[in-house]
Amino acid sequence: MQIHVINPNTTASMTDKIGACANRVAAESTRIHVSQPESGPVSIESHFDEAISAVGVLEEIRRGETLAMDAYVIACFGDPGLLAARELTRAPVIGIAEAGFHLATLISTRFSVVTTLSRTAIIAEHLLDQYGFGEHCRRVRATDLPVLELENPAGNAYQALLEECQRARDEDGIGAIVLGCGGMADLTERLTHDLQMPVIEGVSAAIKLAESLVSLGLGTSKHGDLAFPRPKPFAGRFADWGR
Ligand code: 2AL
């Protein structure tokens, strides 16, 4: 089984971290391919960043289709371009936010999300509503860490994240925490140990969900709205995207 993990931002250290995390949880028979868009923002922390990165995600899916990937993971917590990506393939496409929410509801009745900047909390809140998880999530908490601070080994990102997770655990009446950024993927084990409660990180969750779907023979439905886009001409720099 080949799973293509796409980091939607263009920071290579984060792509490597996400790839390492995916490889750690993948089954022995699963091959992980990891990539990032050629163009786009170094981190995704606004609606604007997200819109640009979605195009990069779709370019990576198109590349993955030439390599016959069995599944895709979109490894940014806004799940940028998720439904559009599903239109381009029969393979399952899993976003790390939706994967984290799904797993959290299987092991707890209520969870909180701990993410990066306050301004991006709304992105997770919109996804919770869109996916129907609003009732399960008590709170989306922000650490106000910029995404790239998670890439700074000399910074104190871990401490800030731990303290916000402790507040979530002690104040929110929850059973689990979902980490709200792909760049937090390597911190799960340490946080789980320090918090003594389940901490879910979307990259691992998405890999295991993708493996499950592929082994069950389930792929993106081509009946209805996730059918391949209707062929039509595209103008300008997207001219070769029309079919
Ligand atoms: C993210 C993420 O997962 N990757 C990125 O660049 N921005 N999400 C976030 N909430 O900060």
PDB file of C-alpha atoms and ligand atoms in Angstrom:
ATOM      1  CA  MET A   1       0.000   0.000   0.000  1.00  0.00           C
ATOM      2  CA  GLN A   2       1.346   3.433  -0.930  1.00  0.00           C
ATOM      3  CA  ILE A   3       0.158   6.497   1.003  1.00  0.00           C
ATOM      4  CA  HIS A   4       1.062   9.951  -0.242  1.00  0.00           C
ATOM      5  CA  VAL A   5       1.317  12.388   2.667  1.00  0.00           C
ATOM      6  CA  ILE A   6       1.139  16.011   1.558  1.00  0.00           C
ATOM      7  CA  ASN A   7       2.396  18.771   3.825  1.00  0.00           C
ATOM      8  CA  PRO A   8       0.478  21.757   2.366  1.00  0.00           C
ATOM      9  CA  ASN A   9       3.092  24.295   3.457  1.00  0.00           C
ATOM     10  CA  THR A  10       6.550  24.694   1.911  1.00  0.00           C
ATOM     11  CA  THR A  11       8.758  24.200   4.986  1.00  0.00           C
ATOM     12  CA  ALA A  12      10.981  21.172   4.353  1.00  0.00           C
ATOM     13  CA  SER A  13      11.771  20.540   8.044  1.00  0.00           C
ATOM     14  CA  MET A  14       8.050  20.237   8.769  1.00  0.00           C
ATOM     15  CA  THR A  15       7.572  17.928   5.779  1.00  0.00           C
ATOM     16  CA  ASP A  16      10.389  15.711   7.109  1.00  0.00           C
ATOM     17  CA  LYS A  17       8.864  15.693  10.598  1.00  0.00           C
ATOM     18  CA  ILE A  18       5.442  14.735   9.234  1.00  0.00           C
ATOM     19  CA  GLY A  19       7.046  11.987   7.122  1.00  0.00           C
ATOM     20  CA  ALA A  20       8.905  10.583  10.144  1.00  0.00           C
ATOM     21  CA  CYS A  21       5.697  10.537  12.161  1.00  0.00           C
ATOM     22  CA  ALA A  22       3.801   8.809   9.324  1.00  0.00           C
ATOM     23  CA  ASN A  23       6.532   6.187   8.986  1.00  0.00           C
ATOM     24  CA  ARG A  24       6.532   5.551  12.724  1.00  0.00           C
ATOM     25  CA  VAL A  25       2.875   4.491  12.771  1.00  0.00           C
ATOM     26  CA  ALA A  26       2.531   2.958   9.295  1.00  0.00           C
ATOM     27  CA  ALA A  27       2.238  -0.815   8.915  1.00  0.00           C
ATOM     28  CA  GLU A  28       5.358  -2.611   7.723  1.00  0.00           C
ATOM     29  CA  SER A  29       3.765  -3.216   4.330  1.00  0.00           C
ATOM     30  CA  THR A  30       2.810   0.466   3.869  1.00  0.00           C
ATOM     31  CA  ARG A  31       5.090   2.724   1.863  1.00  0.00           C
ATOM     32  CA  ILE A  32       4.908   6.428   2.781  1.00  0.00           C
ATOM     33  CA  HIS A  33       5.606   9.092   0.148  1.00  0.00           C
ATOM     34  CA  VAL A  34       5.863  12.588   1.543  1.00  0.00           C
ATOM     35  CA  SER A  35       5.844  15.841  -0.400  1.00  0.00           C
ATOM     36  CA  GLN A  36       5.127  19.552  -0.193  1.00  0.00           C
ATOM     37  CA  PRO A  37       3.940  21.990  -2.884  1.00  0.00           C
ATOM     38  CA  GLU A  38       6.553  23.663  -5.060  1.00  0.00           C
ATOM     39  CA  SER A  39       4.957  27.065  -4.452  1.00  0.00           C
ATOM     40  CA  GLY A  40       3.068  28.601  -1.574  1.00  0.00           C
ATOM     41  CA  PRO A  41       3.388  29.862   1.987  1.00  0.00           C
ATOM     42  CA  VAL A  42       6.001  28.494   4.428  1.00  0.00           C
ATOM     43  CA  SER A  43       3.243  28.131   7.011  1.00  0.00           C
ATOM     44  CA  ILE A  44      -0.528  28.201   6.900  1.00  0.00           C
ATOM     45  CA  GLU A  45      -2.011  30.531   9.470  1.00  0.00           C
ATOM     46  CA  SER A  46      -4.698  32.573   7.712  1.00  0.00           C
ATOM     47  CA  HIS A  47      -7.583  32.099   5.268  1.00  0.00           C
ATOM     48  CA  PHE A  48      -5.338  33.589   2.570  1.00  0.00           C
ATOM     49  CA  ASP A  49      -2.500  31.121   3.244  1.00  0.00           C
ATOM     50  CA  GLU A  50      -5.039  28.340   3.181  1.00  0.00           C
ATOM     51  CA  ALA A  51      -6.516  29.329  -0.193  1.00  0.00           C
ATOM     52  CA  ILE A  52      -3.068  29.448  -1.814  1.00  0.00           C
ATOM     53  CA  SER A  53      -1.970  26.175  -0.226  1.00  0.00           C
ATOM     54  CA  ALA A  54      -5.093  24.379  -1.458  1.00  0.00           C
ATOM     55  CA  VAL A  55      -3.879  24.830  -5.055  1.00  0.00           C
ATOM     56  CA  GLY A  56      -0.519  23.338  -4.048  1.00  0.00           C
ATOM     57  CA  VAL A  57      -2.300  20.366  -2.463  1.00  0.00           C
ATOM     58  CA  LEU A  58      -4.238  19.753  -5.691  1.00  0.00           C
ATOM     59  CA  GLU A  59      -1.002  19.871  -7.706  1.00  0.00           C
ATOM     60  CA  GLU A  60       0.458  17.217  -5.404  1.00  0.00           C
ATOM     61  CA  ILE A  61      -2.662  15.041  -5.768  1.00  0.00           C
ATOM     62  CA  ARG A  62      -2.362  15.299  -9.562  1.00  0.00           C
ATOM     63  CA  ARG A  63       1.267  14.182  -9.259  1.00  0.00           C
ATOM     64  CA  GLY A  64       0.239  11.353  -6.921  1.00  0.00           C
ATOM     65  CA  GLU A  65      -2.305  10.125  -9.465  1.00  0.00           C
ATOM     66  CA  THR A  66       0.474   9.577 -12.009  1.00  0.00           C
ATOM     67  CA  LEU A  67       2.192   7.365  -9.398  1.00  0.00           C
ATOM     68  CA  ALA A  68      -0.975   5.355  -8.607  1.00  0.00           C
ATOM     69  CA  MET A  69      -1.072   6.182  -4.889  1.00  0.00           C
ATOM     70  CA  ASP A  70      -3.544   4.125  -2.823  1.00  0.00           C
ATOM     71  CA  ALA A  71      -4.433   6.944  -0.403  1.00  0.00           C
ATOM     72  CA  TYR A  72      -3.611  10.560   0.411  1.00  0.00           C
ATOM     73  CA  VAL A  73      -3.230  12.460   3.664  1.00  0.00           C
ATOM     74  CA  ILE A  74      -3.475  16.256   3.785  1.00  0.00           C
ATOM     75  CA  ALA A  75      -1.227  17.140   6.713  1.00  0.00           C
ATOM     76  CA  CYS A  76      -2.358  20.626   7.724  1.00  0.00           C
ATOM     77  CA  PHE A  77      -4.977  21.208  10.389  1.00  0.00           C
ATOM     78  CA  GLY A  78      -7.205  23.338   8.134  1.00  0.00           C
ATOM     79  CA  ASP A  79      -7.580  20.338   5.780  1.00  0.00           C
ATOM     80  CA  PRO A  80      -6.961  22.725   2.826  1.00  0.00           C
ATOM     81  CA  GLY A  81      -8.512  21.605  -0.457  1.00  0.00           C
ATOM     82  CA  LEU A  82      -9.919  18.386   1.038  1.00  0.00           C
ATOM     83  CA  LEU A  83     -13.158  18.072  -0.949  1.00  0.00           C
ATOM     84  CA  ALA A  84     -11.532  19.322  -4.165  1.00  0.00           C
ATOM     85  CA  ALA A  85      -8.751  16.751  -3.666  1.00  0.00           C
ATOM     86  CA  ARG A  86     -11.354  13.999  -3.323  1.00  0.00           C
ATOM     87  CA  GLU A  87     -12.827  15.001  -6.679  1.00  0.00           C
ATOM     88  CA  LEU A  88      -9.477  14.282  -8.357  1.00  0.00           C
ATOM     89  CA  THR A  89      -9.043  10.666  -7.241  1.00  0.00           C
ATOM     90  CA  ARG A  90     -10.756   7.375  -6.452  1.00  0.00           C
ATOM     91  CA  ALA A  91      -8.310   6.851  -3.595  1.00  0.00           C
ATOM     92  CA  PRO A  92      -9.310   7.885  -0.062  1.00  0.00           C
ATOM     93  CA  VAL A  93      -8.134  11.375   0.941  1.00  0.00           C
ATOM     94  CA  ILE A  94      -7.965  12.083   4.679  1.00  0.00           C
ATOM     95  CA  GLY A  95      -7.397  15.462   6.327  1.00  0.00           C
ATOM     96  CA  ILE A  96      -5.553  15.492   9.649  1.00  0.00           C
ATOM     97  CA  ALA A  97      -8.186  17.628  11.376  1.00  0.00           C
ATOM     98  CA  GLU A  98     -11.046  15.321  10.426  1.00  0.00           C
ATOM     99  CA  ALA A  99      -8.929  12.265  11.322  1.00  0.00           C
ATOM    100  CA  GLY A 100      -8.132  13.694  14.754  1.00  0.00           C
ATOM    101  CA  PHE A 101     -11.791  14.618  15.432  1.00  0.00           C
ATOM    102  CA  HIS A 102     -13.023  11.174  14.388  1.00  0.00           C
ATOM    103  CA  LEU A 103     -10.565   9.304  16.622  1.00  0.00           C
ATOM    104  CA  ALA A 104     -11.231  11.632  19.568  1.00  0.00           C
ATOM    105  CA  THR A 105     -14.960  10.803  19.478  1.00  0.00           C
ATOM    106  CA  LEU A 106     -14.148   7.080  19.604  1.00  0.00           C
ATOM    107  CA  ILE A 107     -12.270   7.313  22.900  1.00  0.00           C
ATOM    108  CA  SER A 108     -13.961  10.250  24.669  1.00  0.00           C
ATOM    109  CA  THR A 109     -17.326  12.001  24.752  1.00  0.00           C
ATOM    110  CA  ARG A 110     -15.785  15.495  24.763  1.00  0.00           C
ATOM    111  CA  PHE A 111     -12.438  16.796  23.520  1.00  0.00           C
ATOM    112  CA  SER A 112     -10.660  20.115  23.111  1.00  0.00           C
ATOM    113  CA  VAL A 113      -8.366  21.237  20.310  1.00  0.00           C
ATOM    114  CA  VAL A 114      -5.082  22.994  21.140  1.00  0.00           C
ATOM    115  CA  THR A 115      -3.753  24.914  18.162  1.00  0.00           C
ATOM    116  CA  THR A 116      -1.295  27.644  17.195  1.00  0.00           C
ATOM    117  CA  LEU A 117      -2.449  31.268  16.669  1.00  0.00           C
ATOM    118  CA  SER A 118      -5.713  32.646  18.079  1.00  0.00           C
ATOM    119  CA  ARG A 119      -6.586  34.026  14.662  1.00  0.00           C
ATOM    120  CA  THR A 120      -6.591  30.530  13.165  1.00  0.00           C
ATOM    121  CA  ALA A 121      -8.834  28.988  15.845  1.00  0.00           C
ATOM    122  CA  ILE A 122     -11.777  29.960  13.646  1.00  0.00           C
ATOM    123  CA  ILE A 123     -10.504  27.586  10.936  1.00  0.00           C
ATOM    124  CA  ALA A 124     -10.773  24.601  13.301  1.00  0.00           C
ATOM    125  CA  GLU A 125     -14.144  25.881  14.575  1.00  0.00           C
ATOM    126  CA  HIS A 126     -15.510  26.059  11.034  1.00  0.00           C
ATOM    127  CA  LEU A 127     -14.289  22.509  10.339  1.00  0.00           C
ATOM    128  CA  LEU A 128     -15.886  21.185  13.548  1.00  0.00           C
ATOM    129  CA  ASP A 129     -19.228  22.639  12.419  1.00  0.00           C
ATOM    130  CA  GLN A 130     -18.805  21.506   8.817  1.00  0.00           C
ATOM    131  CA  TYR A 131     -17.941  17.934   9.837  1.00  0.00           C
ATOM    132  CA  GLY A 132     -20.651  17.767  12.520  1.00  0.00           C
ATOM    133  CA  PHE A 133     -18.290  17.516  15.509  1.00  0.00           C
ATOM    134  CA  GLY A 134     -19.364  20.790  17.142  1.00  0.00           C
ATOM    135  CA  GLU A 135     -21.197  18.987  19.979  1.00  0.00           C
ATOM    136  CA  HIS A 136     -18.143  16.856  20.795  1.00  0.00           C
ATOM    137  CA  CYS A 137     -15.640  19.685  21.026  1.00  0.00           C
ATOM    138  CA  ARG A 138     -15.674  21.754  24.203  1.00  0.00           C
ATOM    139  CA  ARG A 139     -13.170  24.377  23.136  1.00  0.00           C
ATOM    140  CA  VAL A 140     -10.607  25.324  20.514  1.00  0.00           C
ATOM    141  CA  ARG A 141      -7.665  26.712  22.470  1.00  0.00           C
ATOM    142  CA  ALA A 142      -4.767  28.690  21.009  1.00  0.00           C
ATOM    143  CA  THR A 143      -1.182  28.867  22.267  1.00  0.00           C
ATOM    144  CA  ASP A 144      -0.384  31.896  20.097  1.00  0.00           C
ATOM    145  CA  LEU A 145       2.675  30.070  18.822  1.00  0.00           C
ATOM    146  CA  PRO A 146       3.359  30.856  15.151  1.00  0.00           C
ATOM    147  CA  VAL A 147       3.554  27.595  13.177  1.00  0.00           C
ATOM    148  CA  LEU A 148       7.272  27.958  12.455  1.00  0.00           C
ATOM    149  CA  GLU A 149       8.045  28.357  16.163  1.00  0.00           C
ATOM    150  CA  LEU A 150       7.365  24.602  16.301  1.00  0.00           C
ATOM    151  CA  GLU A 151      10.417  24.214  14.034  1.00  0.00           C
ATOM    152  CA  ASN A 152      12.704  26.175  16.365  1.00  0.00           C
ATOM    153  CA  PRO A 153      14.566  23.740  18.643  1.00  0.00           C
ATOM    154  CA  ALA A 154      15.864  26.650  20.754  1.00  0.00           C
ATOM    155  CA  GLY A 155      12.350  28.021  21.410  1.00  0.00           C
ATOM    156  CA  ASN A 156       9.933  27.114  24.201  1.00  0.00           C
ATOM    157  CA  ALA A 157       7.088  25.830  22.042  1.00  0.00           C
ATOM    158  CA  TYR A 158       6.802  22.592  23.997  1.00  0.00           C
ATOM    159  CA  GLN A 159       6.336  24.372  27.321  1.00  0.00           C
ATOM    160  CA  ALA A 160       3.695  26.763  25.899  1.00  0.00           C
ATOM    161  CA  LEU A 161       1.836  23.854  24.325  1.00  0.00           C
ATOM    162  CA  LEU A 162       2.018  21.769  27.491  1.00  0.00           C
ATOM    163  CA  GLU A 163       0.659  24.611  29.621  1.00  0.00           C
ATOM    164  CA  GLU A 164      -2.317  25.193  27.288  1.00  0.00           C
ATOM    165  CA  CYS A 165      -3.008  21.441  27.196  1.00  0.00           C
ATOM    166  CA  GLN A 166      -2.907  21.373  31.040  1.00  0.00           C
ATOM    167  CA  ARG A 167      -5.497  24.170  31.120  1.00  0.00           C
ATOM    168  CA  ALA A 168      -7.639  22.219  28.647  1.00  0.00           C
ATOM    169  CA  ARG A 169      -7.365  19.067  30.774  1.00  0.00           C
ATOM    170  CA  ASP A 170      -8.111  20.854  34.057  1.00  0.00           C
ATOM    171  CA  GLU A 171     -10.796  23.332  32.948  1.00  0.00           C
ATOM    172  CA  ASP A 172     -12.677  21.930  29.940  1.00  0.00           C
ATOM    173  CA  GLY A 173     -14.245  18.730  31.304  1.00  0.00           C
ATOM    174  CA  ILE A 174     -12.803  16.662  28.464  1.00  0.00           C
ATOM    175  CA  GLY A 175     -11.462  13.163  27.916  1.00  0.00           C
ATOM    176  CA  ALA A 176      -8.983  13.849  25.110  1.00  0.00           C
ATOM    177  CA  ILE A 177      -6.978  16.575  23.397  1.00  0.00           C
ATOM    178  CA  VAL A 178      -6.573  16.936  19.632  1.00  0.00           C
ATOM    179  CA  LEU A 179      -3.390  18.764  18.602  1.00  0.00           C
ATOM    180  CA  GLY A 180      -4.202  21.489  16.066  1.00  0.00           C
ATOM    181  CA  CYS A 181      -1.153  21.611  13.807  1.00  0.00           C
ATOM    182  CA  GLY A 182       0.789  19.169  11.630  1.00  0.00           C
ATOM    183  CA  GLY A 183       3.983  20.621  13.117  1.00  0.00           C
ATOM    184  CA  MET A 184       3.027  19.213  16.537  1.00  0.00           C
ATOM    185  CA  ALA A 185       3.189  15.623  15.246  1.00  0.00           C
ATOM    186  CA  ASP A 186       6.423  14.774  17.072  1.00  0.00           C
ATOM    187  CA  LEU A 187       5.223  16.020  20.477  1.00  0.00           C
ATOM    188  CA  THR A 188       2.337  13.610  21.045  1.00  0.00           C
ATOM    189  CA  GLU A 189       4.130  10.948  23.050  1.00  0.00           C
ATOM    190  CA  ARG A 190       5.755  13.457  25.407  1.00  0.00           C
ATOM    191  CA  LEU A 191       2.469  15.339  25.899  1.00  0.00           C
ATOM    192  CA  THR A 192       0.548  12.120  26.525  1.00  0.00           C
ATOM    193  CA  HIS A 193       3.084  11.188  29.193  1.00  0.00           C
ATOM    194  CA  ASP A 194       3.154  14.643  30.805  1.00  0.00           C
ATOM    195  CA  LEU A 195      -0.641  15.085  30.760  1.00  0.00           C
ATOM    196  CA  GLN A 196      -1.626  11.509  31.604  1.00  0.00           C
ATOM    197  CA  MET A 197      -4.565  11.694  29.198  1.00  0.00           C
ATOM    198  CA  PRO A 198      -5.059  10.750  25.533  1.00  0.00           C
ATOM    199  CA  VAL A 199      -3.507  13.214  23.078  1.00  0.00           C
ATOM    200  CA  ILE A 200      -4.401  12.702  19.423  1.00  0.00           C
ATOM    201  CA  GLU A 201      -2.296  13.972  16.584  1.00  0.00           C
ATOM    202  CA  GLY A 202      -3.842  13.996  13.131  1.00  0.00           C
ATOM    203  CA  VAL A 203      -0.983  12.658  11.003  1.00  0.00           C
ATOM    204  CA  SER A 204      -0.886   9.307  12.838  1.00  0.00           C
ATOM    205  CA  ALA A 205      -4.690   9.223  12.985  1.00  0.00           C
ATOM    206  CA  ALA A 206      -4.960   9.870   9.235  1.00  0.00           C
ATOM    207  CA  ILE A 207      -2.382   7.202   8.325  1.00  0.00           C
ATOM    208  CA  LYS A 208      -4.225   4.527  10.308  1.00  0.00           C
ATOM    209  CA  LEU A 209      -7.614   5.598   8.876  1.00  0.00           C
ATOM    210  CA  ALA A 210      -6.185   5.575   5.341  1.00  0.00           C
ATOM    211  CA  GLU A 211      -4.744   2.081   5.876  1.00  0.00           C
ATOM    212  CA  SER A 212      -8.120   0.885   7.205  1.00  0.00           C
ATOM    213  CA  LEU A 213     -10.059   2.262   4.236  1.00  0.00           C
ATOM    214  CA  VAL A 214      -7.623   0.841   1.682  1.00  0.00           C
ATOM    215  CA  SER A 215      -7.602  -2.580   3.310  1.00  0.00           C
ATOM    216  CA  LEU A 216     -11.417  -2.570   3.321  1.00  0.00           C
ATOM    217  CA  GLY A 217     -11.405  -1.717  -0.379  1.00  0.00           C
ATOM    218  CA  LEU A 218     -13.059   1.644   0.288  1.00  0.00           C
ATOM    219  CA  GLY A 219     -12.167   4.679  -1.801  1.00  0.00           C
ATOM    220  CA  THR A 220     -13.631   8.115  -2.479  1.00  0.00           C
ATOM    221  CA  SER A 221     -17.132   7.716  -3.877  1.00  0.00           C
ATOM    222  CA  LYS A 222     -17.517   8.755  -7.478  1.00  0.00           C
ATOM    223  CA  HIS A 223     -21.301   8.886  -7.113  1.00  0.00           C
ATOM    224  CA  GLY A 224     -22.510  12.429  -6.544  1.00  0.00           C
ATOM    225  CA  ASP A 225     -20.528  15.519  -5.701  1.00  0.00           C
ATOM    226  CA  LEU A 226     -17.132  13.804  -5.357  1.00  0.00           C
ATOM    227  CA  ALA A 227     -17.239  12.551  -8.960  1.00  0.00           C
ATOM    228  CA  PHE A 228     -14.336  13.701 -11.145  1.00  0.00           C
ATOM    229  CA  PRO A 229     -14.769  17.383 -12.123  1.00  0.00           C
ATOM    230  CA  ARG A 230     -16.665  17.885 -15.377  1.00  0.00           C
ATOM    231  CA  PRO A 231     -14.204  18.278 -18.270  1.00  0.00           C
ATOM    232  CA  LYS A 232     -13.964  21.869 -19.466  1.00  0.00           C
ATOM    233  CA  PRO A 233     -11.322  24.275 -20.710  1.00  0.00           C
ATOM    234  CA  PHE A 234      -9.259  26.104 -18.094  1.00  0.00           C
ATOM    235  CA  ALA A 235      -7.686  29.430 -19.003  1.00  0.00           C
ATOM    236  CA  GLY A 236      -4.242  30.834 -18.321  1.00  0.00           C
ATOM    237  CA  ARG A 237      -1.811  29.107 -15.997  1.00  0.00           C
ATOM    238  CA  PHE A 238      -4.333  26.355 -15.276  1.00  0.00           C
ATOM    239  CA  ALA A 239      -4.794  25.562 -18.997  1.00  0.00           C
ATOM    240  CA  ASP A 240      -3.454  22.014 -18.587  1.00  0.00           C
ATOM    241  CA  TRP A 241      -5.857  21.271 -15.709  1.00  0.00           C
ATOM    242  CA  GLY A 242      -8.880  21.011 -18.026  1.00  0.00           C
ATOM    243  CA  ARG A 243      -9.619  17.492 -19.275  1.00  0.00           C
TER     244      ARG A 243
HETATM  245  C1  2AL B   1      -1.166  24.549  10.325  1.00  0.00           C
HETATM  246  C2  2AL B   1      -0.622  23.279  10.007  1.00  0.00           C
HETATM  247  O1  2AL B   1      -1.055  22.196  10.426  1.00  0.00           O
HETATM  248  N1  2AL B   1       0.392  23.514   9.155  1.00  0.00           N
HETATM  249  C3  2AL B   1       0.502  24.831   8.944  1.00  0.00           C
HETATM  250  O2  2AL B   1       1.343  25.365   8.224  1.00  0.00           O
HETATM  251  N2  2AL B   1      -0.476  25.456   9.670  1.00  0.00           N
HETATM  252  N3  2AL B   1      -2.266  24.698  11.148  1.00  0.00           N
HETATM  253  C4  2AL B   1      -2.350  25.551  12.203  1.00  0.00           C
HETATM  254  N4  2AL B   1      -3.486  25.557  12.898  1.00  0.00           N
HETATM  255  O3  2AL B   1      -1.449  26.286  12.508  1.00  0.00           O
END
